[in-house]
JSON list of C-alpha atoms in Angstrom, two decimals:
[
{"chain": "S", "resi": 1, "resn": "GLY", "atom": "CA", "xyz": [-28.18, 10.68, -0.49]},
{"chain": "S", "resi": 2, "resn": "GLU", "atom": "CA", "xyz": [-26.38, 7.43, 0.06]},
{"chain": "S", "resi": 3, "resn": "ASP", "atom": "CA", "xyz": [-28.34, 4.46, 1.45]},
{"chain": "S", "resi": 4, "resn": "VAL", "atom": "CA", "xyz": [-26.59, 1.65, 2.97]},
{"chain": "S", "resi": 5, "resn": "GLU", "atom": "CA", "xyz": [-28.29, -1.84, 3.96]},
{"chain": "S", "resi": 6, "resn": "GLN", "atom": "CA", "xyz": [-27.46, -4.94, 5.79]},
{"chain": "S", "resi": 7, "resn": "SER", "atom": "CA", "xyz": [-29.43, -7.93, 7.24]},
{"chain": "S", "resi": 8, "resn": "LEU", "atom": "CA", "xyz": [-29.96, -7.38, 11.12]},
{"chain": "S", "resi": 9, "resn": "PHE", "atom": "CA", "xyz": [-29.02, -10.74, 12.23]},
{"chain": "S", "resi": 10, "resn": "LEU", "atom": "CA", "xyz": [-26.75, -13.72, 11.27]},
{"chain": "S", "resi": 11, "resn": "SER", "atom": "CA", "xyz": [-26.14, -17.13, 13.03]},
{"chain": "S", "resi": 12, "resn": "VAL", "atom": "CA", "xyz": [-23.24, -19.57, 12.49]},
{"chain": "S", "resi": 13, "resn": "ARG", "atom": "CA", "xyz": [-21.57, -22.40, 14.25]},
{"chain": "S", "resi": 14, "resn": "GLU", "atom": "CA", "xyz": [-17.90, -21.97, 15.70]},
{"chain": "S", "resi": 15, "resn": "GLY", "atom": "CA", "xyz": [-15.70, -23.10, 12.78]},
{"chain": "S", "resi": 16, "resn": "ASP", "atom": "CA", "xyz": [-17.83, -22.16, 9.89]},
{"chain": "S", "resi": 17, "resn": "SER", "atom": "CA", "xyz": [-17.43, -19.31, 7.30]},
{"chain": "S", "resi": 18, "resn": "SER", "atom": "CA", "xyz": [-19.78, -16.33, 8.33]},
{"chain": "S", "resi": 19, "resn": "VAL", "atom": "CA", "xyz": [-20.60, -13.93, 5.35]},
{"chain": "S", "resi": 20, "resn": "ILE", "atom": "CA", "xyz": [-21.86, -10.76, 6.14]},
{"chain": "S", "resi": 21, "resn": "ASN", "atom": "CA", "xyz": [-23.53, -8.56, 3.28]},
{"chain": "S", "resi": 22, "resn": "CYS", "atom": "CA", "xyz": [-24.13, -4.91, 2.21]},
{"chain": "S", "resi": 23, "resn": "THR", "atom": "CA", "xyz": [-25.67, -3.26, -0.56]},
{"chain": "S", "resi": 24, "resn": "TYR", "atom": "CA", "xyz": [-25.54, 0.72, -1.18]},
{"chain": "S", "resi": 25, "resn": "THR", "atom": "CA", "xyz": [-27.09, 3.17, -3.30]},
{"chain": "S", "resi": 26, "resn": "ASP", "atom": "CA", "xyz": [-24.47, 5.78, -4.60]},
{"chain": "S", "resi": 27, "resn": "SER", "atom": "CA", "xyz": [-21.84, 4.36, -7.30]},
{"chain": "S", "resi": 28, "resn": "SER", "atom": "CA", "xyz": [-19.23, 7.24, -6.55]},
{"chain": "S", "resi": 29, "resn": "SER", "atom": "CA", "xyz": [-18.94, 5.66, -3.28]},
{"chain": "S", "resi": 30, "resn": "THR", "atom": "CA", "xyz": [-14.80, 5.53, -2.89]},
{"chain": "S", "resi": 31, "resn": "TYR", "atom": "CA", "xyz": [-13.88, 3.93, 0.28]},
{"chain": "S", "resi": 32, "resn": "LEU", "atom": "CA", "xyz": [-15.88, 1.18, 1.66]},
{"chain": "S", "resi": 33, "resn": "TYR", "atom": "CA", "xyz": [-15.21, -0.11, 5.50]},
{"chain": "S", "resi": 34, "resn": "TRP", "atom": "CA", "xyz": [-16.13, -2.89, 7.91]},
{"chain": "S", "resi": 35, "resn": "TYR", "atom": "CA", "xyz": [-16.34, -2.01, 11.41]},
{"chain": "S", "resi": 36, "resn": "LYS", "atom": "CA", "xyz": [-16.92, -4.42, 14.18]},
{"chain": "S", "resi": 37, "resn": "GLN", "atom": "CA", "xyz": [-18.57, -3.11, 17.41]},
{"chain": "S", "resi": 38, "resn": "GLU", "atom": "CA", "xyz": [-18.53, -5.35, 20.75]},
{"chain": "S", "resi": 39, "resn": "PRO", "atom": "CA", "xyz": [-21.31, -4.81, 23.32]},
{"chain": "S", "resi": 40, "resn": "GLY", "atom": "CA", "xyz": [-20.94, -1.50, 25.36]},
{"chain": "S", "resi": 41, "resn": "ALA", "atom": "CA", "xyz": [-17.72, -0.69, 23.30]},
{"chain": "S", "resi": 42, "resn": "GLY", "atom": "CA", "xyz": [-16.88, 1.80, 20.38]},
{"chain": "S", "resi": 43, "resn": "LEU", "atom": "CA", "xyz": [-16.36, 0.79, 16.79]},
{"chain": "S", "resi": 44, "resn": "GLN", "atom": "CA", "xyz": [-13.56, -1.11, 15.94]},
{"chain": "S", "resi": 45, "resn": "LEU", "atom": "CA", "xyz": [-12.23, -0.68, 12.27]},
{"chain": "S", "resi": 46, "resn": "LEU", "atom": "CA", "xyz": [-11.56, -3.91, 10.56]},
{"chain": "S", "resi": 47, "resn": "THR", "atom": "CA", "xyz": [-10.85, -3.47, 6.91]},
{"chain": "S", "resi": 48, "resn": "TYR", "atom": "CA", "xyz": [-11.66, -1.29, 4.06]},
{"chain": "S", "resi": 49, "resn": "ILE", "atom": "CA", "xyz": [-11.48, -1.34, 0.51]},
{"chain": "S", "resi": 50, "resn": "PHE", "atom": "CA", "xyz": [-10.83, 1.09, -2.30]},
{"chain": "S", "resi": 51, "resn": "SER", "atom": "CA", "xyz": [-13.46, 1.31, -4.96]},
{"chain": "S", "resi": 52, "resn": "ASN", "atom": "CA", "xyz": [-11.31, 0.48, -7.67]},
{"chain": "S", "resi": 53, "resn": "MET", "atom": "CA", "xyz": [-10.53, -2.98, -6.02]},
{"chain": "S", "resi": 54, "resn": "ASP", "atom": "CA", "xyz": [-12.71, -6.33, -5.99]},
{"chain": "S", "resi": 55, "resn": "MET", "atom": "CA", "xyz": [-11.01, -8.45, -3.41]},
{"chain": "S", "resi": 56, "resn": "LYS", "atom": "CA", "xyz": [-9.13, -7.55, -0.47]},
{"chain": "S", "resi": 57, "resn": "GLN", "atom": "CA", "xyz": [-7.77, -10.50, 1.84]},
{"chain": "S", "resi": 58, "resn": "ASP", "atom": "CA", "xyz": [-6.44, -9.80, 5.63]},
{"chain": "S", "resi": 59, "resn": "GLN", "atom": "CA", "xyz": [-5.91, -12.78, 7.52]},
{"chain": "S", "resi": 60, "resn": "ARG", "atom": "CA", "xyz": [-9.37, -14.52, 8.36]},
{"chain": "S", "resi": 61, "resn": "LEU", "atom": "CA", "xyz": [-11.14, -11.53, 6.79]},
{"chain": "S", "resi": 62, "resn": "THR", "atom": "CA", "xyz": [-11.95, -11.14, 3.18]},
{"chain": "S", "resi": 63, "resn": "VAL", "atom": "CA", "xyz": [-13.71, -8.34, 1.52]},
{"chain": "S", "resi": 64, "resn": "LEU", "atom": "CA", "xyz": [-15.66, -8.92, -1.58]},
{"chain": "S", "resi": 65, "resn": "LEU", "atom": "CA", "xyz": [-16.69, -5.80, -3.95]},
{"chain": "S", "resi": 66, "resn": "ASN", "atom": "CA", "xyz": [-19.17, -6.34, -6.92]},
{"chain": "S", "resi": 67, "resn": "LYS", "atom": "CA", "xyz": [-19.27, -2.50, -8.11]},
{"chain": "S", "resi": 68, "resn": "LYS", "atom": "CA", "xyz": [-21.89, -3.19, -10.79]},
{"chain": "S", "resi": 69, "resn": "ASP", "atom": "CA", "xyz": [-24.45, -4.58, -7.93]},
{"chain": "S", "resi": 70, "resn": "LYS", "atom": "CA", "xyz": [-23.45, -2.10, -5.60]},
{"chain": "S", "resi": 71, "resn": "HIS", "atom": "CA", "xyz": [-22.75, -5.15, -2.95]},
{"chain": "S", "resi": 72, "resn": "LEU", "atom": "CA", "xyz": [-20.18, -5.65, -0.93]},
{"chain": "S", "resi": 73, "resn": "SER", "atom": "CA", "xyz": [-19.59, -8.48, 1.84]},
{"chain": "S", "resi": 74, "resn": "LEU", "atom": "CA", "xyz": [-17.52, -9.47, 4.46]},
{"chain": "S", "resi": 75, "resn": "ARG", "atom": "CA", "xyz": [-16.34, -12.89, 4.71]},
{"chain": "S", "resi": 76, "resn": "ILE", "atom": "CA", "xyz": [-14.75, -14.46, 8.18]},
{"chain": "S", "resi": 77, "resn": "ALA", "atom": "CA", "xyz": [-13.35, -17.20, 8.06]},
{"chain": "S", "resi": 78, "resn": "ASP", "atom": "CA", "xyz": [-13.00, -20.21, 10.54]},
{"chain": "S", "resi": 79, "resn": "THR", "atom": "CA", "xyz": [-15.43, -18.12, 12.83]},
{"chain": "S", "resi": 80, "resn": "GLN", "atom": "CA", "xyz": [-14.98, -17.93, 16.59]},
{"chain": "S", "resi": 81, "resn": "THR", "atom": "CA", "xyz": [-17.14, -17.05, 19.75]},
{"chain": "S", "resi": 82, "resn": "GLY", "atom": "CA", "xyz": [-14.84, -14.16, 19.84]},
{"chain": "S", "resi": 83, "resn": "ASP", "atom": "CA", "xyz": [-16.21, -12.73, 16.62]},
{"chain": "S", "resi": 84, "resn": "SER", "atom": "CA", "xyz": [-19.71, -12.47, 17.78]},
{"chain": "S", "resi": 85, "resn": "ALA", "atom": "CA", "xyz": [-20.37, -8.70, 17.63]},
{"chain": "S", "resi": 86, "resn": "ILE", "atom": "CA", "xyz": [-22.14, -6.31, 15.54]},
{"chain": "S", "resi": 87, "resn": "TYR", "atom": "CA", "xyz": [-20.85, -5.41, 12.06]},
{"chain": "S", "resi": 88, "resn": "PHE", "atom": "CA", "xyz": [-21.36, -2.05, 10.61]},
{"chain": "S", "resi": 89, "resn": "CYS", "atom": "CA", "xyz": [-20.51, -1.75, 6.69]},
{"chain": "S", "resi": 90, "resn": "ALA", "atom": "CA", "xyz": [-20.19, 1.96, 6.26]},
{"chain": "S", "resi": 91, "resn": "VAL", "atom": "CA", "xyz": [-19.22, 4.32, 2.87]},
{"chain": "S", "resi": 92, "resn": "VAL", "atom": "CA", "xyz": [-18.13, 7.28, 1.98]},
{"chain": "S", "resi": 93, "resn": "HIS", "atom": "CA", "xyz": [-17.42, 9.53, -0.83]},
{"chain": "S", "resi": 94, "resn": "PHE", "atom": "CA", "xyz": [-15.42, 12.53, -1.05]},
{"chain": "S", "resi": 95, "resn": "GLY", "atom": "CA", "xyz": [-17.74, 15.53, 0.01]},
{"chain": "S", "resi": 96, "resn": "SER", "atom": "CA", "xyz": [-17.44, 18.41, 1.90]},
{"chain": "S", "resi": 97, "resn": "ALA", "atom": "CA", "xyz": [-15.85, 15.87, 4.89]},
{"chain": "S", "resi": 98, "resn": "ARG", "atom": "CA", "xyz": [-15.71, 12.64, 3.74]},
{"chain": "S", "resi": 99, "resn": "GLN", "atom": "CA", "xyz": [-18.61, 11.72, 5.88]},
{"chain": "S", "resi": 100, "resn": "LEU", "atom": "CA", "xyz": [-19.51, 8.02, 6.49]},
{"chain": "S", "resi": 101, "resn": "THR", "atom": "CA", "xyz": [-22.87, 6.71, 5.79]},
{"chain": "S", "resi": 102, "resn": "PHE", "atom": "CA", "xyz": [-23.49, 3.51, 7.79]},
{"chain": "S", "resi": 103, "resn": "GLY", "atom": "CA", "xyz": [-25.60, 0.32, 7.43]},
{"chain": "S", "resi": 104, "resn": "SER", "atom": "CA", "xyz": [-27.75, -0.58, 10.36]},
{"chain": "S", "resi": 105, "resn": "GLY", "atom": "CA", "xyz": [-25.27, -3.13, 11.29]},
{"chain": "S", "resi": 106, "resn": "THR", "atom": "CA", "xyz": [-25.46, -7.07, 11.28]},
{"chain": "S", "resi": 107, "resn": "GLN", "atom": "CA", "xyz": [-25.50, -8.58, 14.72]},
{"chain": "S", "resi": 108, "resn": "LEU", "atom": "CA", "xyz": [-23.26, -12.18, 14.39]},
{"chain": "S", "resi": 109, "resn": "THR", "atom": "CA", "xyz": [-23.96, -14.79, 16.69]},
{"chain": "S", "resi": 110, "resn": "VAL", "atom": "CA", "xyz": [-21.54, -17.75, 16.92]},
{"chain": "S", "resi": 111, "resn": "LEU", "atom": "CA", "xyz": [-22.80, -20.70, 18.22]},
{"chain": "S", "resi": 112, "resn": "PRO", "atom": "CA", "xyz": [-20.72, -23.43, 19.84]},
{"chain": "V", "resi": 1, "resn": "SER", "atom": "CA", "xyz": [0.66, 6.91, 17.13]},
{"chain": "V", "resi": 2, "resn": "GLN", "atom": "CA", "xyz": [-2.72, 8.75, 17.28]},
{"chain": "V", "resi": 3, "resn": "THR", "atom": "CA", "xyz": [-5.23, 8.09, 20.15]},
{"chain": "V", "resi": 4, "resn": "ILE", "atom": "CA", "xyz": [-8.81, 9.38, 20.72]},
{"chain": "V", "resi": 5, "resn": "HIS", "atom": "CA", "xyz": [-10.36, 10.04, 24.29]},
{"chain": "V", "resi": 6, "resn": "GLN", "atom": "CA", "xyz": [-13.78, 10.36, 24.99]},
{"chain": "V", "resi": 7, "resn": "TRP", "atom": "CA", "xyz": [-15.48, 10.60, 28.60]},
{"chain": "V", "resi": 8, "resn": "PRO", "atom": "CA", "xyz": [-17.21, 10.23, 30.52]},
{"chain": "V", "resi": 9, "resn": "ALA", "atom": "CA", "xyz": [-18.02, 6.56, 29.61]},
{"chain": "V", "resi": 10, "resn": "THR", "atom": "CA", "xyz": [-21.35, 6.50, 31.34]},
{"chain": "V", "resi": 11, "resn": "LEU", "atom": "CA", "xyz": [-23.76, 9.31, 32.31]},
{"chain": "V", "resi": 12, "resn": "VAL", "atom": "CA", "xyz": [-27.27, 9.62, 33.95]},
{"chain": "V", "resi": 13, "resn": "GLN", "atom": "CA", "xyz": [-28.86, 12.93, 34.06]},
{"chain": "V", "resi": 14, "resn": "PRO", "atom": "CA", "xyz": [-32.14, 14.11, 34.87]},
{"chain": "V", "resi": 15, "resn": "VAL", "atom": "CA", "xyz": [-34.46, 15.99, 32.50]},
{"chain": "V", "resi": 16, "resn": "GLY", "atom": "CA", "xyz": [-33.94, 19.61, 31.92]},
{"chain": "V", "resi": 17, "resn": "SER", "atom": "CA", "xyz": [-30.01, 19.42, 33.13]},
{"chain": "V", "resi": 18, "resn": "PRO", "atom": "CA", "xyz": [-27.22, 20.77, 30.66]},
{"chain": "V", "resi": 19, "resn": "LEU", "atom": "CA", "xyz": [-24.67, 18.05, 29.03]},
{"chain": "V", "resi": 20, "resn": "SER", "atom": "CA", "xyz": [-21.13, 18.63, 28.13]},
{"chain": "V", "resi": 21, "resn": "LEU", "atom": "CA", "xyz": [-19.67, 15.20, 26.50]},
{"chain": "V", "resi": 22, "resn": "GLU", "atom": "CA", "xyz": [-15.73, 16.05, 25.54]},
{"chain": "V", "resi": 23, "resn": "CYS", "atom": "CA", "xyz": [-13.32, 14.15, 22.90]},
{"chain": "V", "resi": 24, "resn": "THR", "atom": "CA", "xyz": [-9.72, 15.02, 22.30]},
{"chain": "V", "resi": 25, "resn": "VAL", "atom": "CA", "xyz": [-7.54, 13.66, 19.71]},
{"chain": "V", "resi": 26, "resn": "GLU", "atom": "CA", "xyz": [-3.54, 12.91, 20.17]},
{"chain": "V", "resi": 27, "resn": "GLY", "atom": "CA", "xyz": [-1.02, 12.63, 17.79]},
{"chain": "V", "resi": 28, "resn": "THR", "atom": "CA", "xyz": [-2.46, 14.47, 14.95]},
{"chain": "V", "resi": 29, "resn": "SER", "atom": "CA", "xyz": [-3.33, 17.84, 13.94]},
{"chain": "V", "resi": 30, "resn": "ASN", "atom": "CA", "xyz": [-6.05, 19.45, 11.64]},
{"chain": "V", "resi": 31, "resn": "PRO", "atom": "CA", "xyz": [-8.49, 16.09, 11.77]},
{"chain": "V", "resi": 32, "resn": "ASN", "atom": "CA", "xyz": [-12.14, 15.99, 10.83]},
{"chain": "V", "resi": 33, "resn": "LEU", "atom": "CA", "xyz": [-14.05, 15.54, 14.01]},
{"chain": "V", "resi": 34, "resn": "TYR", "atom": "CA", "xyz": [-17.49, 13.91, 14.11]},
{"chain": "V", "resi": 35, "resn": "TRP", "atom": "CA", "xyz": [-20.09, 13.17, 16.96]},
{"chain": "V", "resi": 36, "resn": "TYR", "atom": "CA", "xyz": [-22.44, 10.15, 16.16]},
{"chain": "V", "resi": 37, "resn": "ARG", "atom": "CA", "xyz": [-25.72, 8.90, 18.27]},
{"chain": "V", "resi": 38, "resn": "GLN", "atom": "CA", "xyz": [-26.36, 5.45, 18.45]},
{"chain": "V", "resi": 39, "resn": "ALA", "atom": "CA", "xyz": [-29.96, 4.68, 19.45]},
{"chain": "V", "resi": 40, "resn": "ALA", "atom": "CA", "xyz": [-31.04, 1.59, 21.33]},
{"chain": "V", "resi": 41, "resn": "GLY", "atom": "CA", "xyz": [-32.20, 0.30, 17.51]},
{"chain": "V", "resi": 42, "resn": "ARG", "atom": "CA", "xyz": [-28.25, 0.16, 16.77]},
{"chain": "V", "resi": 43, "resn": "GLY", "atom": "CA", "xyz": [-28.41, 2.87, 13.68]},
{"chain": "V", "resi": 44, "resn": "LEU", "atom": "CA", "xyz": [-25.35, 5.20, 13.84]},
{"chain": "V", "resi": 45, "resn": "GLN", "atom": "CA", "xyz": [-26.84, 8.74, 13.08]},
{"chain": "V", "resi": 46, "resn": "LEU", "atom": "CA", "xyz": [-24.22, 11.77, 12.51]},
{"chain": "V", "resi": 47, "resn": "LEU", "atom": "CA", "xyz": [-25.04, 14.42, 14.50]},
{"chain": "V", "resi": 48, "resn": "PHE", "atom": "CA", "xyz": [-22.14, 17.25, 14.00]},
{"chain": "V", "resi": 49, "resn": "TYR", "atom": "CA", "xyz": [-18.96, 17.26, 12.07]},
{"chain": "V", "resi": 50, "resn": "SER", "atom": "CA", "xyz": [-16.18, 19.79, 11.95]},
{"chain": "V", "resi": 51, "resn": "VAL", "atom": "CA", "xyz": [-13.09, 20.31, 9.76]},
{"chain": "V", "resi": 52, "resn": "GLY", "atom": "CA", "xyz": [-11.45, 22.73, 11.49]},
{"chain": "V", "resi": 53, "resn": "ILE", "atom": "CA", "xyz": [-11.43, 25.01, 14.68]},
{"chain": "V", "resi": 54, "resn": "GLY", "atom": "CA", "xyz": [-14.63, 26.57, 15.21]},
{"chain": "V", "resi": 55, "resn": "GLN", "atom": "CA", "xyz": [-16.27, 25.06, 11.89]},
{"chain": "V", "resi": 56, "resn": "ILE", "atom": "CA", "xyz": [-19.23, 22.99, 12.82]},
{"chain": "V", "resi": 57, "resn": "SER", "atom": "CA", "xyz": [-21.63, 21.94, 10.69]},
{"chain": "V", "resi": 58, "resn": "SER", "atom": "CA", "xyz": [-25.13, 19.92, 11.83]},
{"chain": "V", "resi": 59, "resn": "GLU", "atom": "CA", "xyz": [-26.37, 17.24, 10.18]},
{"chain": "V", "resi": 60, "resn": "VAL", "atom": "CA", "xyz": [-30.08, 16.91, 12.28]},
{"chain": "V", "resi": 61, "resn": "PRO", "atom": "CA", "xyz": [-31.58, 19.94, 14.05]},
{"chain": "V", "resi": 62, "resn": "GLN", "atom": "CA", "xyz": [-32.29, 19.08, 17.54]},
{"chain": "V", "resi": 63, "resn": "ASN", "atom": "CA", "xyz": [-31.57, 19.64, 20.95]},
{"chain": "V", "resi": 64, "resn": "LEU", "atom": "CA", "xyz": [-27.94, 19.50, 20.88]},
{"chain": "V", "resi": 65, "resn": "SER", "atom": "CA", "xyz": [-24.74, 21.68, 19.92]},
{"chain": "V", "resi": 66, "resn": "ALA", "atom": "CA", "xyz": [-20.98, 21.09, 19.25]},
{"chain": "V", "resi": 67, "resn": "SER", "atom": "CA", "xyz": [-17.87, 23.26, 19.18]},
{"chain": "V", "resi": 68, "resn": "ARG", "atom": "CA", "xyz": [-14.44, 22.83, 18.57]},
{"chain": "V", "resi": 69, "resn": "PRO", "atom": "CA", "xyz": [-12.44, 25.39, 20.54]},
{"chain": "V", "resi": 70, "resn": "GLN", "atom": "CA", "xyz": [-9.11, 23.59, 19.89]},
{"chain": "V", "resi": 71, "resn": "ASP", "atom": "CA", "xyz": [-7.72, 21.80, 16.93]},
{"chain": "V", "resi": 72, "resn": "ARG", "atom": "CA", "xyz": [-8.45, 18.43, 18.67]},
{"chain": "V", "resi": 73, "resn": "GLN", "atom": "CA", "xyz": [-10.89, 19.19, 21.01]},
{"chain": "V", "resi": 74, "resn": "PHE", "atom": "CA", "xyz": [-14.68, 18.58, 20.14]},
{"chain": "V", "resi": 75, "resn": "ILE", "atom": "CA", "xyz": [-17.14, 18.97, 22.33]},
{"chain": "V", "resi": 76, "resn": "LEU", "atom": "CA", "xyz": [-20.90, 18.04, 22.33]},
{"chain": "V", "resi": 77, "resn": "SER", "atom": "CA", "xyz": [-23.45, 20.38, 24.67]},
{"chain": "V", "resi": 78, "resn": "SER", "atom": "CA", "xyz": [-26.88, 20.86, 25.50]},
{"chain": "V", "resi": 79, "resn": "LYS", "atom": "CA", "xyz": [-28.59, 23.46, 27.80]},
{"chain": "V", "resi": 80, "resn": "LYS", "atom": "CA", "xyz": [-31.76, 21.40, 28.62]},
{"chain": "V", "resi": 81, "resn": "LEU", "atom": "CA", "xyz": [-31.47, 17.28, 28.22]},
{"chain": "V", "resi": 82, "resn": "LEU", "atom": "CA", "xyz": [-34.75, 15.51, 26.77]},
{"chain": "V", "resi": 83, "resn": "LEU", "atom": "CA", "xyz": [-35.32, 11.81, 27.67]},
{"chain": "V", "resi": 84, "resn": "SER", "atom": "CA", "xyz": [-35.46, 11.29, 23.38]},
{"chain": "V", "resi": 85, "resn": "ASP", "atom": "CA", "xyz": [-31.32, 12.37, 24.17]},
{"chain": "V", "resi": 86, "resn": "SER", "atom": "CA", "xyz": [-30.40, 9.14, 25.70]},
{"chain": "V", "resi": 87, "resn": "GLY", "atom": "CA", "xyz": [-28.22, 7.20, 23.38]},
{"chain": "V", "resi": 88, "resn": "PHE", "atom": "CA", "xyz": [-24.86, 6.03, 23.14]},
{"chain": "V", "resi": 89, "resn": "TYR", "atom": "CA", "xyz": [-22.70, 8.97, 21.54]},
{"chain": "V", "resi": 90, "resn": "LEU", "atom": "CA", "xyz": [-19.71, 8.33, 19.56]},
{"chain": "V", "resi": 91, "resn": "CYS", "atom": "CA", "xyz": [-16.95, 10.90, 18.87]},
{"chain": "V", "resi": 92, "resn": "ALA", "atom": "CA", "xyz": [-14.58, 9.86, 15.99]},
{"chain": "V", "resi": 93, "resn": "TRP", "atom": "CA", "xyz": [-11.53, 11.43, 13.68]},
{"chain": "V", "resi": 94, "resn": "SER", "atom": "CA", "xyz": [-10.40, 11.03, 10.28]},
{"chain": "V", "resi": 95, "resn": "PRO", "atom": "CA", "xyz": [-7.61, 12.32, 8.63]},
{"chain": "V", "resi": 96, "resn": "GLY", "atom": "CA", "xyz": [-8.19, 15.62, 5.90]},
{"chain": "V", "resi": 97, "resn": "SER", "atom": "CA", "xyz": [-6.91, 13.69, 3.17]},
{"chain": "V", "resi": 98, "resn": "ASP", "atom": "CA", "xyz": [-6.10, 9.86, 3.54]},
{"chain": "V", "resi": 99, "resn": "ALA", "atom": "CA", "xyz": [-8.50, 6.77, 3.05]},
{"chain": "V", "resi": 100, "resn": "GLY", "atom": "CA", "xyz": [-7.34, 5.23, 6.18]},
{"chain": "V", "resi": 101, "resn": "GLY", "atom": "CA", "xyz": [-11.02, 4.85, 8.04]},
{"chain": "V", "resi": 102, "resn": "TYR", "atom": "CA", "xyz": [-12.38, 6.62, 10.89]},
{"chain": "V", "resi": 103, "resn": "THR", "atom": "CA", "xyz": [-11.37, 5.96, 14.46]},
{"chain": "V", "resi": 104, "resn": "PHE", "atom": "CA", "xyz": [-13.90, 5.77, 17.15]},
{"chain": "V", "resi": 105, "resn": "GLY", "atom": "CA", "xyz": [-13.60, 6.98, 20.72]},
{"chain": "V", "resi": 106, "resn": "SER", "atom": "CA", "xyz": [-14.87, 4.30, 23.21]},
{"chain": "V", "resi": 107, "resn": "GLY", "atom": "CA", "xyz": [-18.51, 5.78, 23.59]},
{"chain": "V", "resi": 108, "resn": "THR", "atom": "CA", "xyz": [-20.65, 7.73, 26.24]},
{"chain": "V", "resi": 109, "resn": "ARG", "atom": "CA", "xyz": [-23.71, 6.26, 27.64]},
{"chain": "V", "resi": 110, "resn": "LEU", "atom": "CA", "xyz": [-26.08, 8.91, 27.87]},
{"chain": "V", "resi": 111, "resn": "THR", "atom": "CA", "xyz": [-29.10, 8.00, 30.37]},
{"chain": "V", "resi": 112, "resn": "VAL", "atom": "CA", "xyz": [-31.93, 10.97, 30.75]},
{"chain": "V", "resi": 113, "resn": "VAL", "atom": "CA", "xyz": [-33.85, 10.37, 33.45]}
]
């Protein structure tokens, strides 16, 4: 089955850029997502990218997809303290019910 | 617009007691519905999913069951809770065919004591 991996922790200074990385194993993955989870809350969809795209930009967020290496990244420009949260990478390929496979999440800590 | 409601937000239950968590979706029809559990270590585990009324698929055999009595209602149940059932339970829905992501409820924090 699909395996999705992320590093567990990332610390950055306020105002710097953050880059959160994710690797996956199934090359037939069709849609790739980034979710944000703040403490005690549900998951909030930040952005997603189709597998036929290399890059997607949405305000401070840039998603890069390297299909050859099966590598996905999320760049947050001008990181703010409100960006501190856990960020989940998730992938889906059309199967019986489009099930999402999640990475373990990266805890982003923004230091003042 | 579509919204998803999940309740209760927190729950403390004794070992051996029953459980019923409810999730409802508004503003869409025939959604795919999901129950996930997030253990303390952070990872998200898919427990059940449903593509239609009465259609339930179980991903992990365990002490829980799910039901979908109506198109936009998804219920997670247990007859007798175990300590290991503690965790953060998340309901989610997705459209049947669109790629626009899964929408999650706000979650239920279950503590079994």
